[in-house]
């Protein structure tokens, strides 16, 4: 009887260790599957630093002719008033500035900013991108082209973002919530148990021992 | 802060520092590019050739639309503004990298040709998607200008490319959905933890039970062959105990044959034969099992005596076991025994003895002529004792 209690305690201890190992295995899997991130260059880093410091509008040193300081100040005020967080980066287009394309740059900005919101990257009349990393869908009509006067167009975009709202995040869950996840875990584990016992038996056979272990289930 | 965006401001900056690199041509590592180019400019200055490098945003100036001509034009404008002799390298995001020399003993055309060869060699070694940016091209131009032959060998190109931030290797930033896919569902870690825990709990329990059973002395033998309850040591095999009727039948058969032989004998039989026969006939119909066994012994001994054979001696512990095969020593007494009883004695196990009629103890523990003679196995005069007892 005491042997049974001791074995139960040990088995529960093993289960706790295995749960931690399961979390580690999942983290490892995520690590392996995650695409290699790109190296953040100084251009993106400066914009991200400005956003982290609380700025809503960042104009690179080469882009003050695109968006002069007084225009940037007006846009900053507009962006600061938006309920949906919005960040605007403005810089001259270049192939040699540390990122491949503006989609890569805006992706880097979102990654480094580590903050949810709508990110606008403007590189001159006709060129730019609006992207968001909000949890829920952005519900609103955001202009998707960047034609016309920079300040006017960026103001229109920021105004449209301010007028939009973040929809409720989808509560759809692949596993069907916590209960579903536990059930799925039990199911997968249940399938794995006979497989593992079979493997143990085959290893025992390979070692020249009997397939069945001594003792029983009780 | 605002980058220089006029020819005048660019020339002014170059006057302070012969290397001017704007962020938009900084290859993502503007400071590093600036410092590395400054090193190459200093190397050239050591050879007596001053150099100016401007990697800048396209300034407000009247430039031709062709990228090639625009670079050359901007370079000329900057030189006019700066008014210094030397090697000039100028590039913008919209132009090719232009090179020219003013009042120094170097041929710009040769340098430019050496540059094309070297950049081509560098490109050949680069994986898909990587390229030599304006910063790398400026480094190549400065290195070619510093070379005696105004050309770089492939090995020199490799060394140069490895020496600084001269290659653009930007890669693709993973899209957010790719990262989401890799991360999986928020509850997936829970699925992993539960599955692992369940497997460990069940399989661990089974292994622990096996360990406990093993520690308790179990072996990997199947249960039917393994389980032997704790208890006395195994008994050596003993011959089956014949029922009394079987013994009686056997004795009668022997007696009938002996009676025929004795009656038909032409010569007179000895007292011993006769005595054995009569004693056995007296006992064979007895209710007592031990007396029936004695009848069997006496009939056999009578027959042996009649034939003049050596007297047959049966197992001391139970004559029904059969003839003596070995002698065993018990409490300093030598006793004839059958094979099974000899083995039992050797194993220090009580032999399967014939019991007294009440079945309570071995016959040889009782106070009787049977015990005294070992049912004829110790004393050949059993027949005489029986005859005396009858009287
Ligand atoms: Zn015997």
XYZ file of C-alpha atoms and ligand atoms in Angstrom:
610
model
C 0.000 0.000 0.000
C 2.737 2.461 0.911
C 4.555 1.372 -2.260
C 1.473 2.273 -4.245
C 1.196 5.692 -2.604
C 4.892 6.350 -3.193
C 4.592 5.319 -6.836
C 1.553 7.578 -7.263
C 3.389 10.562 -5.800
C 6.375 9.885 -8.050
C 4.135 9.486 -11.100
C 2.423 12.817 -10.354
C 5.837 14.416 -9.958
C 6.842 12.973 -13.330
C 3.626 14.344 -14.824
C 4.439 17.832 -13.530
C 7.937 17.644 -15.002
C 6.499 16.376 -18.282
C 4.029 19.270 -18.397
C 6.962 21.657 -18.139
C 8.773 19.641 -20.807
C 5.667 19.919 -22.990
C 5.736 23.702 -22.681
C 9.434 23.631 -23.530
C 8.813 21.379 -26.530
C 6.132 23.742 -27.786
C 8.413 26.751 -27.359
C 11.124 24.884 -29.257
C 8.686 24.030 -32.046
C 7.619 27.684 -32.297
C 11.270 28.656 -32.376
C 12.025 26.240 -35.198
C 8.974 27.257 -37.219
C 9.351 30.995 -36.781
C 10.900 32.579 -39.858
C 14.235 34.246 -39.281
C 13.582 37.902 -38.509
C 15.489 40.494 -40.466
C 18.138 42.726 -38.974
C 16.734 46.101 -37.976
C 18.674 48.923 -39.605
C 19.287 52.363 -38.149
C 16.541 53.985 -40.253
C 13.755 51.791 -38.870
C 15.289 51.852 -35.399
C 15.222 55.672 -35.227
C 11.555 55.743 -36.199
C 10.747 53.054 -33.629
C 12.681 54.984 -30.966
C 10.675 58.130 -31.739
C 7.418 56.170 -31.439
C 8.577 54.599 -28.220
C 9.297 58.100 -26.915
C 5.649 58.995 -27.521
C 5.800 60.629 -30.928
C 3.001 59.785 -33.345
C 4.751 61.244 -36.363
C 8.374 60.632 -37.266
C 10.052 62.453 -40.143
C 13.520 61.214 -41.127
C 16.337 63.738 -41.554
C 16.058 63.398 -45.339
C 12.287 63.903 -45.476
C 11.708 67.422 -44.116
C 11.182 68.591 -47.675
C 8.384 66.016 -47.955
C 6.721 67.010 -44.710
C 7.971 70.321 -43.273
C 8.137 70.717 -39.497
C 4.944 72.816 -39.176
C 3.023 70.229 -41.232
C 4.494 67.455 -39.125
C 3.367 69.274 -35.972
C -0.201 69.559 -37.277
C -0.220 65.876 -38.245
C 1.192 64.951 -34.846
C -1.706 66.741 -33.159
C -4.210 64.962 -35.380
C -2.622 61.540 -34.795
C -2.369 62.099 -31.042
C -6.121 62.676 -30.926
C -6.948 59.376 -32.581
C -8.480 56.782 -30.343
C -7.096 53.991 -32.471
C -3.301 54.312 -32.002
C -1.735 55.582 -35.220
C 1.935 56.135 -36.056
C 3.237 57.871 -39.153
C 6.804 57.520 -40.437
C 7.982 59.635 -43.323
C 11.202 59.107 -45.222
C 12.657 59.256 -48.717
C 12.435 56.064 -50.684
C 15.759 54.229 -50.965
C 17.016 50.770 -51.833
C 20.123 51.169 -49.645
C 18.645 52.023 -46.249
C 18.718 48.633 -44.487
C 15.413 46.998 -45.529
C 14.236 45.392 -48.740
C 10.898 47.107 -49.363
C 8.435 49.317 -47.521
C 6.383 46.293 -46.439
C 9.499 44.889 -44.800
C 10.147 48.269 -43.196
C 6.625 48.601 -41.792
C 6.804 44.998 -40.552
C 10.063 45.803 -38.767
C 8.482 48.941 -37.295
C 5.612 46.924 -35.854
C 7.973 44.306 -34.479
C 10.327 46.818 -32.828
C 7.548 49.154 -31.652
C 6.078 46.237 -29.672
C 2.847 48.219 -29.550
C -0.481 47.712 -31.231
C -1.730 50.301 -33.675
C -2.018 51.473 -37.228
C 1.340 52.140 -38.885
C 1.627 54.479 -41.859
C 4.874 54.621 -43.796
C 5.081 57.404 -46.385
C 7.956 57.656 -48.863
C 6.696 60.332 -51.217
C 3.693 61.134 -53.358
C 2.102 57.923 -54.542
C 4.230 55.696 -52.314
C 3.336 54.443 -48.913
C 1.715 51.678 -46.903
C -0.874 51.466 -44.163
C -0.717 48.374 -41.972
C -1.937 47.526 -38.522
C -1.154 44.969 -35.867
C -4.362 45.455 -33.920
C -5.866 42.436 -32.188
C -9.267 43.080 -33.752
C -10.119 44.141 -37.264
C -9.789 47.840 -38.169
C -13.322 48.903 -39.062
C -13.267 52.003 -41.209
C -12.584 53.288 -44.672
C -8.868 54.064 -44.816
C -7.571 55.535 -48.106
C -5.160 53.121 -49.694
C -3.346 55.439 -52.095
C -0.853 58.176 -51.302
C -1.370 60.509 -54.203
C -1.453 64.279 -53.896
C 0.037 66.711 -51.436
C 1.831 64.832 -48.641
C 0.368 66.742 -45.719
C -3.155 66.721 -47.110
C -3.085 63.018 -47.942
C -1.498 61.958 -44.660
C -4.044 64.112 -42.793
C -6.865 62.383 -44.642
C -5.422 58.979 -43.776
C -4.920 59.823 -40.108
C -8.407 61.359 -39.928
C -9.863 58.181 -41.431
C -8.005 56.078 -38.886
C -9.277 58.310 -36.070
C -12.824 57.889 -37.397
C -12.492 54.120 -37.508
C -12.626 51.714 -34.631
C -11.109 48.438 -33.639
C -13.647 45.679 -33.937
C -13.920 42.950 -31.336
C -11.121 40.458 -31.572
C -12.314 37.145 -32.842
C -12.950 34.841 -29.918
C -12.830 31.870 -32.231
C -10.484 29.329 -30.782
C -9.032 26.433 -32.670
C -9.116 24.196 -29.596
C -12.410 25.528 -28.329
C -11.082 27.347 -25.291
C -9.274 26.052 -22.242
C -11.566 23.048 -21.815
C -11.159 22.091 -25.435
C -7.401 22.411 -25.182
C -7.321 20.132 -22.132
C -9.569 17.617 -23.894
C -7.339 17.713 -26.969
C -4.270 17.207 -24.776
C -5.881 14.185 -23.097
C -6.834 12.790 -26.504
C -3.350 13.169 -27.953
C -1.784 11.823 -24.772
C -4.217 8.894 -24.794
C -3.154 8.034 -28.313
C 0.523 8.394 -27.438
C 0.401 6.096 -24.365
C -0.072 2.753 -26.182
C 2.422 3.879 -28.782
C 5.007 4.643 -26.106
C 4.306 1.359 -24.274
C 4.745 -0.468 -27.583
C 8.053 1.303 -28.130
C 9.188 0.416 -24.595
C 8.225 -3.209 -25.233
C 10.111 -3.291 -28.521
C 13.176 -1.746 -26.906
C 12.971 -4.403 -24.186
C 12.768 -7.100 -26.855
C 15.744 -5.568 -28.630
C 17.646 -5.751 -25.341
C 16.783 -9.417 -25.096
C 14.190 -9.030 -22.386
C 10.555 -9.982 -22.304
C 8.100 -7.640 -24.088
C 5.966 -7.278 -20.974
C 7.310 -5.518 -17.913
C 6.954 -7.204 -14.548
C 4.173 -6.121 -12.250
C 0.815 -4.799 -13.329
C -1.262 -1.661 -13.589
C -2.374 -1.683 -9.971
C 17.936 67.354 -37.650
C 17.872 67.856 -41.382
C 20.229 66.230 -43.879
C 22.118 68.536 -46.233
C 19.901 68.831 -49.257
C 21.607 71.518 -51.320
C 24.913 71.434 -53.177
C 26.138 74.259 -50.910
C 25.334 72.424 -47.689
C 26.846 69.182 -49.005
C 30.086 71.015 -49.919
C 30.107 72.676 -46.516
C 29.744 69.315 -44.801
C 32.567 67.807 -46.902
C 34.812 70.669 -45.934
C 34.367 69.613 -42.266
C 34.524 65.891 -42.938
C 35.538 64.408 -46.319
C 33.025 61.596 -45.860
C 29.302 62.446 -45.774
C 26.855 59.520 -45.541
C 23.110 60.085 -45.270
C 20.907 57.542 -43.565
C 19.066 56.719 -46.776
C 22.307 55.390 -48.308
C 23.721 54.087 -45.002
C 22.892 50.400 -45.674
C 21.062 50.390 -42.339
C 24.426 50.973 -40.589
C 25.164 54.608 -41.434
C 27.725 55.295 -38.703
C 29.608 52.095 -39.473
C 29.651 52.928 -43.192
C 30.892 56.453 -42.431
C 33.729 55.226 -40.238
C 34.820 52.496 -42.643
C 34.827 54.873 -45.619
C 36.800 57.394 -43.528
C 39.435 54.713 -42.987
C 39.735 54.114 -46.746
C 39.909 57.888 -47.366
C 42.725 58.155 -44.833
C 44.604 55.287 -46.549
C 44.377 57.220 -49.799
C 45.421 60.466 -48.108
C 48.519 58.641 -46.875
C 49.348 58.063 -50.543
C 49.040 61.820 -51.153
C 45.584 61.678 -52.700
C 42.844 63.613 -50.905
C 39.350 62.120 -51.398
C 35.773 63.258 -50.849
C 32.848 60.878 -50.555
C 29.216 62.058 -50.566
C 26.466 59.416 -50.279
C 23.540 61.799 -49.994
C 19.903 62.334 -50.747
C 19.249 64.002 -54.066
C 19.627 67.741 -53.374
C 17.587 70.602 -54.722
C 19.608 71.250 -57.843
C 19.066 71.336 -61.558
C 20.129 67.804 -62.489
C 19.628 65.880 -65.744
C 17.041 63.100 -65.657
C 19.508 60.348 -66.630
C 20.869 58.636 -63.507
C 24.340 58.413 -65.014
C 24.504 62.028 -66.072
C 22.796 63.187 -62.865
C 25.580 61.645 -60.770
C 28.316 63.194 -62.860
C 26.592 66.575 -62.880
C 26.082 66.601 -59.123
C 29.723 65.595 -58.601
C 30.882 68.476 -60.796
C 28.636 70.907 -58.925
C 29.956 69.722 -55.574
C 33.572 70.037 -56.766
C 32.897 73.516 -58.092
C 31.421 74.468 -54.733
C 34.184 72.816 -52.689
C 37.051 73.861 -55.002
C 39.523 71.288 -53.661
C 41.744 68.886 -55.635
C 41.208 65.194 -55.089
C 39.255 62.044 -55.861
C 35.473 62.636 -55.693
C 32.897 59.883 -55.174
C 29.223 60.943 -55.217
C 25.991 58.939 -55.126
C 22.336 59.613 -54.376
C 19.310 57.308 -54.165
C 18.508 58.375 -57.726
C 21.957 58.269 -59.370
C 24.712 55.807 -60.090
C 27.889 56.157 -58.100
C 29.970 58.780 -59.911
C 33.745 59.124 -59.680
C 36.071 61.903 -60.892
C 39.532 63.212 -60.142
C 40.709 66.785 -60.009
C 44.412 67.718 -60.016
C 45.643 64.366 -58.716
C 47.762 61.866 -60.713
C 44.951 59.284 -61.060
C 42.846 58.459 -64.098
C 39.144 58.433 -63.159
C 38.189 56.312 -66.164
C 40.637 53.577 -65.170
C 39.355 53.702 -61.609
C 35.776 53.422 -62.863
C 36.645 50.411 -65.025
C 38.473 48.763 -62.127
C 35.338 49.412 -60.057
C 33.043 47.649 -62.557
C 35.239 44.541 -62.605
C 35.506 44.418 -58.824
C 31.762 44.952 -58.224
C 30.995 42.241 -60.757
C 33.352 39.861 -58.944
C 31.727 40.722 -55.623
C 28.218 40.166 -57.020
C 29.164 36.733 -58.333
C 29.795 35.579 -54.771
C 26.554 36.924 -53.345
C 23.461 34.827 -52.723
C 20.184 35.691 -54.389
C 18.664 38.916 -53.074
C 21.903 40.441 -51.806
C 23.705 43.238 -53.617
C 26.502 45.792 -53.393
C 24.918 49.085 -52.268
C 26.252 52.587 -52.974
C 28.345 52.383 -49.807
C 30.019 49.191 -51.065
C 30.624 50.742 -54.462
C 32.261 53.780 -52.853
C 34.507 51.446 -50.853
C 35.450 49.622 -54.059
C 36.284 52.934 -55.814
C 38.508 54.088 -52.946
C 40.262 50.694 -52.842
C 40.812 50.626 -56.606
C 42.224 54.175 -56.470
C 44.622 53.070 -53.723
C 45.778 50.072 -55.786
C 48.927 50.469 -57.918
C 47.297 48.808 -60.955
C 43.920 50.454 -60.347
C 42.326 46.995 -60.237
C 41.476 44.439 -57.557
C 42.059 40.698 -57.783
C 39.069 38.490 -56.836
C 40.846 37.714 -53.547
C 41.251 41.410 -52.810
C 37.571 41.924 -53.593
C 36.606 39.152 -51.147
C 38.805 40.647 -48.451
C 37.314 44.085 -49.023
C 33.717 42.821 -48.919
C 34.425 40.961 -45.675
C 36.105 43.996 -44.111
C 33.110 46.307 -43.732
C 29.375 46.967 -44.184
C 29.656 46.748 -47.977
C 26.951 44.200 -48.750
C 23.181 44.708 -48.542
C 21.737 41.461 -47.077
C 18.338 42.572 -45.909
C 16.138 39.504 -46.267
C 12.352 39.410 -46.003
C 10.704 40.491 -42.787
C 8.214 37.744 -41.813
C 4.642 38.867 -42.320
C 2.523 38.993 -39.202
C 0.400 36.064 -40.366
C 3.579 33.994 -40.800
C 4.561 34.767 -37.228
C 1.027 33.935 -36.062
C 1.163 30.618 -37.898
C 4.478 29.781 -36.305
C 3.272 30.776 -32.853
C 0.115 28.708 -33.245
C -3.024 29.014 -31.153
C -2.734 30.592 -27.717
C -3.965 27.398 -26.066
C -1.600 25.095 -27.916
C 1.000 25.151 -25.093
C -1.751 23.865 -22.796
C -2.469 21.010 -25.222
C 1.234 20.098 -25.174
C 1.457 20.299 -21.384
C -1.647 18.161 -20.823
C -0.631 15.530 -23.383
C 2.899 15.253 -21.993
C 1.646 15.133 -18.405
C -0.899 12.407 -19.160
C 1.633 10.226 -20.947
C 4.162 10.686 -18.138
C 1.551 9.977 -15.480
C 0.276 6.742 -17.034
C 3.514 5.352 -18.443
C 5.454 6.584 -15.414
C 2.987 4.820 -13.119
C 3.354 1.578 -15.074
C 7.159 1.807 -14.999
C 7.172 2.624 -11.290
C 4.899 -0.344 -10.575
C 7.245 -2.531 -12.578
C 10.161 -1.176 -10.591
C 8.378 -1.859 -7.323
C 7.442 -5.382 -8.429
C 10.995 -6.004 -9.541
C 12.395 -4.748 -6.249
C 9.956 -7.143 -4.549
C 11.659 -10.082 -6.236
C 9.495 -10.540 -9.277
C 11.227 -11.536 -12.460
C 10.230 -11.101 -16.037
C 8.824 -14.618 -16.143
C 5.188 -14.976 -17.105
C 2.835 -14.993 -14.183
C 1.890 -18.685 -14.391
C 5.475 -19.811 -14.022
C 6.496 -16.994 -11.745
C 4.014 -16.916 -8.899
C 4.924 -19.487 -6.259
C 3.545 -18.661 -2.900
C 5.924 -18.482 -0.015
C 5.850 -21.736 1.983
C 7.738 -24.915 2.753
C 10.350 -26.077 0.362
C 9.145 -28.275 -2.469
C 8.779 -31.939 -1.553
C 10.719 -34.490 -3.521
C 8.442 -36.571 -5.629
C 7.067 -39.531 -3.682
C 5.580 -42.664 -5.212
C 1.805 -42.693 -5.152
C 0.431 -44.333 -2.024
C -1.396 -47.498 -3.097
C -4.814 -48.008 -1.599
C -5.028 -50.785 0.975
C -7.129 -52.954 -1.389
C -4.413 -52.765 -4.014
C -1.845 -53.857 -1.450
C -4.114 -56.647 -0.243
C -4.694 -57.889 -3.801
C -0.964 -57.845 -4.460
C -0.286 -59.753 -1.227
C -2.987 -62.345 -1.954
C -1.561 -62.967 -5.397
C 1.903 -63.547 -3.960
C 0.524 -65.752 -1.170
C -1.509 -67.917 -3.564
C 1.549 -68.514 -5.718
C 3.691 -69.239 -2.644
C 1.039 -71.606 -1.220
C 0.975 -73.554 -4.517
C 4.763 -73.855 -4.571
C 4.989 -74.894 -0.921
C 2.182 -77.483 -1.279
C 3.589 -78.865 -4.512
C 7.147 -79.006 -3.250
C 8.660 -82.494 -3.215
C 11.192 -81.483 -0.611
C 10.185 -80.225 2.815
C 10.256 -76.403 3.128
C 12.137 -74.652 5.920
C 10.439 -73.280 9.023
C 11.233 -69.790 7.863
C 9.354 -70.269 4.571
C 6.464 -71.929 6.261
C 6.369 -69.411 9.079
C 6.444 -66.485 6.672
C 3.612 -67.988 4.595
C 1.387 -68.684 7.595
C 2.042 -65.322 9.217
C 1.216 -63.573 5.971
C -1.987 -65.602 5.526
C -3.029 -64.597 9.022
C -2.523 -60.896 8.286
C -3.679 -60.500 4.680
C -7.413 -60.175 5.495
C -6.857 -57.825 8.392
C -8.759 -54.558 8.769
C -5.445 -52.938 9.678
C -3.651 -51.356 6.798
C -0.293 -51.852 8.458
C -0.964 -55.570 8.868
C -1.898 -55.925 5.190
C 1.410 -54.223 4.319
C 3.168 -56.674 6.675
C 1.417 -59.580 4.856
C 2.812 -58.317 1.547
C 6.320 -58.099 3.046
C 6.105 -61.593 4.572
C 4.739 -63.185 1.372
C 7.583 -61.677 -0.612
C 10.149 -62.763 1.981
C 8.713 -66.294 2.065
C 8.967 -66.574 -1.706
C 12.530 -65.303 -1.602
C 13.453 -67.794 1.066
C 11.865 -70.667 -0.838
C 13.927 -69.832 -3.936
C 17.046 -69.443 -1.775
C 17.424 -65.799 -2.911
C 18.811 -63.035 -0.794
C 16.070 -61.827 1.512
C 14.097 -59.037 -0.272
C 14.221 -55.800 1.706
C 11.750 -53.037 1.075
C 11.830 -49.283 1.962
C 11.970 -48.804 5.708
C 9.701 -45.758 5.611
C 6.918 -47.463 3.674
C 7.368 -50.959 2.185
C 4.870 -50.067 -0.525
C 7.522 -47.709 -2.014
C 9.305 -50.780 -3.292
C 12.709 -52.391 -2.907
C 15.576 -50.732 -1.118
C 17.818 -48.742 -3.368
C 20.096 -46.988 -0.928
C 20.874 -46.929 2.716
C 20.467 -43.691 4.611
C 21.677 -42.759 8.047
C 19.116 -41.215 10.356
C 20.084 -40.477 13.972
C 23.156 -42.715 13.595
C 21.035 -45.644 12.403
C 21.542 -47.003 8.898
C 18.188 -47.551 7.211
C 17.254 -49.104 3.846
C 15.276 -46.674 1.721
C 13.760 -46.363 -1.688
C 15.172 -43.688 -4.019
C 12.542 -41.057 -3.178
C 12.912 -41.485 0.591
C 16.694 -41.420 0.313
C 16.419 -38.134 -1.584
C 14.055 -36.713 1.010
C 16.395 -37.604 3.846
C 19.292 -36.100 1.943
C 17.251 -32.897 1.476
C 16.428 -32.915 5.199
C 12.752 -33.374 4.426
C 10.590 -35.966 6.216
C 10.081 -38.969 3.900
C 6.555 -40.043 3.097
C 6.210 -42.668 5.772
C 3.527 -45.276 6.249
C 1.444 -44.056 9.168
C -0.103 -45.856 12.062
C -3.665 -46.955 11.358
C -5.032 -43.870 13.074
C -2.911 -41.838 10.638
C -1.439 -39.714 13.383
C 2.241 -40.541 13.080
C 4.746 -42.614 11.163
C 4.398 -46.304 12.032
C 8.035 -46.433 13.114
C 7.352 -43.998 15.945
C 4.815 -46.376 17.520
C 5.641 -49.099 20.056
C 4.962 -52.171 17.931
C 6.626 -55.166 16.314
C 6.257 -53.258 13.042
C 8.317 -50.414 14.403
C 10.801 -52.782 16.045
C 11.496 -54.669 12.810
C 11.035 -51.804 10.372
C 8.277 -53.954 8.851
C 10.899 -56.576 8.141
C 13.440 -54.268 6.632
C 15.622 -54.249 9.725
C 14.861 -57.618 11.253
C 14.458 -60.776 9.070
C 12.600 -62.497 11.936
C 9.419 -60.545 11.502
C 7.572 -63.815 10.688
C 8.600 -65.237 14.080
C 7.416 -62.146 15.991
C 4.080 -62.269 14.170
C 3.697 -65.977 14.934
C 4.497 -65.401 18.607
C 2.006 -62.523 18.731
C -0.734 -64.801 17.259
C -0.210 -67.344 19.950
Zn 10.415 -45.209 0.640
